[in-house]
């Protein structure tokens, strides 16, 4: 392969890595919020992403192509992702929490909720012709090209911009508002928070709604540039947990870790394919290796900018 082609290929891998990494970070944000407030290591979170993507497709298909279809898809993805998260908490996690379930119990319960959501969607989509694989009717469009090979698309800008803006917004919510303080108090000691007059149940509901909405938004962006099937969320679960864990379950940390994972996945797989002939199908090994190394050597997370900032302020 010529040198210029390799450089353009590498640049394309970086741009695609930023988009994929921003998406992993965005998904990790919602998982982080739910974990920090409700203490649920939620495997079902990936299914909220899939439900959001399908809702976006159905709404956009009903509204037609163009901006109207995209807006309808976005609204549907946010609403369905948030609703799926809230319903799963009210039906499964909150009753277990009230009975004193440990994080291990909640983790096992989340696997069960995940299976129910995934195969319910699979059964419904399989019984409806043409819904086993969907994508938004309005596709990501090219904004600029470099060398006629590398393209910068609207989906790149949407994923990166959403991840940065929402990380800032969640940090502001958690550290600068009364609602955020109530969330932190509930996460720290729910009994003391309740005695102090905080409605911990409403705080918990808000956390699940926001977390689910972020998952739905991720599903919307993913279906904007790629195809989605009922197991899409399940296949992304590894990256979601890797981003949140590497980030120490902090908002900025999740975004930065997600971007690092996305860049490593795209760039390393491109170089391995170019120089060693290895298939890009091995890319998930990178996220798995990163997750294992973090759990072995830095289980508290590699990037914990927010926690450090809070500690310094105290």
CSV table of N, CA, C and O in Angstrom, one decimal, residues 6 8-24 156 222 225-226 236 239 258-274 278-287:
chain,number,residue,atom,x,y,z
A,6,UNK,N,-1.7,4.9,3.1
A,6,UNK,CA,-1.6,4.6,4.5
A,6,UNK,C,-1.9,5.8,5.4
A,6,UNK,O,-2.7,5.6,6.4
A,8,UNK,N,-3.7,8.4,4.7
A,8,UNK,CA,-5.2,8.7,4.6
A,8,UNK,C,-6.0,7.7,5.3
A,8,UNK,O,-7.0,8.0,6.0
A,9,UNK,N,-5.6,6.4,5.2
A,9,UNK,CA,-6.3,5.4,5.9
A,9,UNK,C,-6.2,5.6,7.4
A,9,UNK,O,-7.1,5.4,8.2
A,10,UNK,N,-5.0,6.0,7.9
A,10,UNK,CA,-4.8,6.2,9.3
A,10,UNK,C,-5.6,7.4,9.8
A,10,UNK,O,-6.2,7.4,10.9
A,11,UNK,N,-5.7,8.5,9.0
A,11,UNK,CA,-6.5,9.6,9.3
A,11,UNK,C,-8.0,9.2,9.4
A,11,UNK,O,-8.7,9.7,10.3
A,12,UNK,N,-8.4,8.4,8.5
A,12,UNK,CA,-9.8,7.9,8.5
A,12,UNK,C,-10.1,7.1,9.7
A,12,UNK,O,-11.1,7.2,10.3
A,13,UNK,N,-9.1,6.3,10.1
A,13,UNK,CA,-9.2,5.5,11.4
A,13,UNK,C,-9.4,6.4,12.6
A,13,UNK,O,-10.1,6.1,13.5
A,14,UNK,N,-8.6,7.5,12.6
A,14,UNK,CA,-8.7,8.4,13.7
A,14,UNK,C,-10.0,9.1,13.8
A,14,UNK,O,-10.6,9.2,14.9
A,15,UNK,N,-10.5,9.5,12.7
A,15,UNK,CA,-11.8,10.2,12.6
A,15,UNK,C,-12.9,9.2,13.0
A,15,UNK,O,-13.8,9.5,13.9
A,16,UNK,N,-12.9,8.0,12.5
A,16,UNK,CA,-13.9,7.0,12.9
A,16,UNK,C,-13.7,6.6,14.3
A,16,UNK,O,-14.7,6.3,15.0
A,17,UNK,N,-12.5,6.6,14.8
A,17,UNK,CA,-12.2,6.3,16.2
A,17,UNK,C,-12.8,7.3,17.1
A,17,UNK,O,-13.4,7.0,18.2
A,18,UNK,N,-12.7,8.6,16.7
A,18,UNK,CA,-13.3,9.6,17.6
A,18,UNK,C,-14.8,9.5,17.6
A,18,UNK,O,-15.5,9.7,18.7
A,19,UNK,N,-15.4,9.1,16.5
A,19,UNK,CA,-16.9,9.0,16.5
A,19,UNK,C,-17.3,7.8,17.3
A,19,UNK,O,-18.2,7.9,18.2
A,20,UNK,N,-16.6,6.6,17.1
A,20,UNK,CA,-17.0,5.4,17.9
A,20,UNK,C,-16.7,5.7,19.4
A,20,UNK,O,-17.5,5.3,20.3
A,21,UNK,N,-15.6,6.3,19.7
A,21,UNK,CA,-15.2,6.5,21.1
A,21,UNK,C,-16.2,7.5,21.8
A,21,UNK,O,-16.5,7.3,23.0
A,22,UNK,N,-16.6,8.5,21.1
A,22,UNK,CA,-17.6,9.4,21.7
A,22,UNK,C,-18.9,8.7,22.0
A,22,UNK,O,-19.5,9.0,23.0
A,23,UNK,N,-19.2,7.8,21.1
A,23,UNK,CA,-20.4,7.0,21.3
A,23,UNK,C,-20.3,6.1,22.5
A,23,UNK,O,-21.2,6.0,23.4
A,24,UNK,N,-19.1,5.4,22.6
A,24,UNK,CA,-18.9,4.6,23.8
A,24,UNK,C,-18.9,5.5,25.1
A,24,UNK,O,-19.5,5.0,26.1
A,156,UNK,N,-20.2,12.1,12.6
A,156,UNK,CA,-19.0,12.4,13.4
A,156,UNK,C,-19.2,13.6,14.3
A,156,UNK,O,-18.9,13.6,15.5
A,222,UNK,N,-26.3,6.0,16.6
A,222,UNK,CA,-25.7,4.8,16.0
A,222,UNK,C,-26.6,4.4,14.8
A,222,UNK,O,-26.0,4.0,13.7
A,225,UNK,N,-25.9,6.2,11.4
A,225,UNK,CA,-24.8,5.9,10.4
A,225,UNK,C,-24.5,4.4,10.3
A,225,UNK,O,-23.7,4.1,9.4
A,226,UNK,N,-25.2,3.6,11.0
A,226,UNK,CA,-25.0,2.2,10.9
A,226,UNK,C,-26.3,1.4,11.1
A,226,UNK,O,-27.3,2.0,11.5
A,236,UNK,N,-22.4,-4.2,22.2
A,236,UNK,CA,-21.7,-3.0,22.6
A,236,UNK,C,-21.5,-2.9,24.1
A,236,UNK,O,-20.8,-2.0,24.6
A,239,UNK,N,-17.8,-2.5,25.4
A,239,UNK,CA,-17.3,-1.2,25.3
A,239,UNK,C,-17.9,-0.2,26.3
A,239,UNK,O,-17.2,0.7,26.9
A,258,UNK,N,-13.8,6.4,26.8
A,258,UNK,CA,-14.5,6.0,25.6
A,258,UNK,C,-13.8,6.4,24.3
A,258,UNK,O,-13.6,5.6,23.4
A,259,UNK,N,-13.3,7.6,24.3
A,259,UNK,CA,-12.5,8.1,23.1
A,259,UNK,C,-11.2,7.3,23.0
A,259,UNK,O,-10.8,7.0,21.9
A,260,UNK,N,-10.5,7.1,24.1
A,260,UNK,CA,-9.3,6.3,24.0
A,260,UNK,C,-9.6,4.9,23.5
A,260,UNK,O,-8.8,4.4,22.6
A,261,UNK,N,-10.6,4.3,23.9
A,261,UNK,CA,-11.0,3.0,23.5
A,261,UNK,C,-11.3,3.0,22.0
A,261,UNK,O,-10.9,2.1,21.2
A,262,UNK,N,-12.1,4.0,21.6
A,262,UNK,CA,-12.5,4.1,20.1
A,262,UNK,C,-11.3,4.3,19.3
A,262,UNK,O,-11.2,3.6,18.2
A,263,UNK,N,-10.4,5.2,19.7
A,263,UNK,CA,-9.2,5.4,18.9
A,263,UNK,C,-8.3,4.2,18.8
A,263,UNK,O,-7.8,3.8,17.7
A,264,UNK,N,-8.1,3.5,20.0
A,264,UNK,CA,-7.3,2.4,20.0
A,264,UNK,C,-7.8,1.3,19.1
A,264,UNK,O,-7.1,0.6,18.4
A,265,UNK,N,-9.2,1.1,19.2
A,265,UNK,CA,-9.8,0.1,18.4
A,265,UNK,C,-9.6,0.3,16.9
A,265,UNK,O,-9.2,-0.6,16.2
A,266,UNK,N,-9.9,1.5,16.5
A,266,UNK,CA,-9.8,1.8,15.0
A,266,UNK,C,-8.4,1.8,14.5
A,266,UNK,O,-8.1,1.3,13.5
A,267,UNK,N,-7.5,2.6,15.2
A,267,UNK,CA,-6.1,2.7,14.8
A,267,UNK,C,-5.3,1.4,14.8
A,267,UNK,O,-4.7,1.1,13.8
A,268,UNK,N,-5.4,0.7,16.0
A,268,UNK,CA,-4.7,-0.5,16.1
A,268,UNK,C,-5.2,-1.6,15.1
A,268,UNK,O,-4.4,-2.2,14.5
A,269,UNK,N,-6.5,-1.7,14.9
A,269,UNK,CA,-7.0,-2.7,14.0
A,269,UNK,C,-6.6,-2.3,12.5
A,269,UNK,O,-6.3,-3.2,11.7
A,270,UNK,N,-6.6,-1.0,12.2
A,270,UNK,CA,-6.1,-0.6,10.9
A,270,UNK,C,-4.7,-0.9,10.7
A,270,UNK,O,-4.3,-1.5,9.6
A,271,UNK,N,-3.8,-0.6,11.6
A,271,UNK,CA,-2.4,-0.9,11.5
A,271,UNK,C,-2.1,-2.4,11.4
A,271,UNK,O,-1.3,-2.9,10.6
A,272,UNK,N,-2.8,-3.1,12.3
A,272,UNK,CA,-2.6,-4.6,12.3
A,272,UNK,C,-3.1,-5.2,11.0
A,272,UNK,O,-2.5,-6.2,10.5
A,273,UNK,N,-4.2,-4.7,10.4
A,273,UNK,CA,-4.7,-5.2,9.1
A,273,UNK,C,-3.7,-4.8,8.0
A,273,UNK,O,-3.5,-5.6,7.1
A,274,UNK,N,-3.2,-3.6,8.1
A,274,UNK,CA,-2.3,-3.1,7.0
A,274,UNK,C,-1.0,-3.8,7.0
A,274,UNK,O,-0.5,-4.3,5.9
A,278,UNK,N,-4.0,-8.9,9.8
A,278,UNK,CA,-5.0,-9.4,10.7
A,278,UNK,C,-6.3,-8.8,10.4
A,278,UNK,O,-6.5,-7.7,10.0
A,279,UNK,N,-7.4,-9.6,10.6
A,279,UNK,CA,-8.7,-9.2,10.4
A,279,UNK,C,-9.1,-8.1,11.4
A,279,UNK,O,-8.7,-8.2,12.6
A,280,UNK,N,-9.9,-7.2,11.0
A,280,UNK,CA,-10.5,-6.2,11.9
A,280,UNK,C,-11.5,-6.8,12.9
A,280,UNK,O,-11.9,-6.1,13.8
A,281,UNK,N,-11.9,-8.0,12.6
A,281,UNK,CA,-12.8,-8.7,13.5
A,281,UNK,C,-12.2,-8.9,14.9
A,281,UNK,O,-12.9,-9.1,15.9
A,282,UNK,N,-10.9,-8.7,15.0
A,282,UNK,CA,-10.2,-8.9,16.3
A,282,UNK,C,-10.3,-7.6,17.2
A,282,UNK,O,-9.8,-7.6,18.3
A,283,UNK,N,-10.9,-6.6,16.6
A,283,UNK,CA,-10.9,-5.3,17.3
A,283,UNK,C,-11.5,-5.4,18.8
A,283,UNK,O,-11.0,-4.7,19.7
A,284,UNK,N,-12.6,-6.2,19.0
A,284,UNK,CA,-13.1,-6.2,20.4
A,284,UNK,C,-12.1,-6.7,21.4
A,284,UNK,O,-12.3,-6.4,22.6
A,285,UNK,N,-11.0,-7.4,21.0
A,285,UNK,CA,-10.0,-7.8,21.9
A,285,UNK,C,-9.4,-6.7,22.6
A,285,UNK,O,-9.0,-6.8,23.8
A,286,UNK,N,-9.3,-5.5,22.0
A,286,UNK,CA,-8.7,-4.3,22.6
A,286,UNK,C,-9.5,-3.9,23.8
A,286,UNK,O,-8.9,-3.6,24.8
A,287,UNK,N,-10.8,-3.8,23.6
A,287,UNK,CA,-11.6,-3.3,24.8
A,287,UNK,C,-11.6,-4.3,25.9
A,287,UNK,O,-11.5,-4.0,27.1
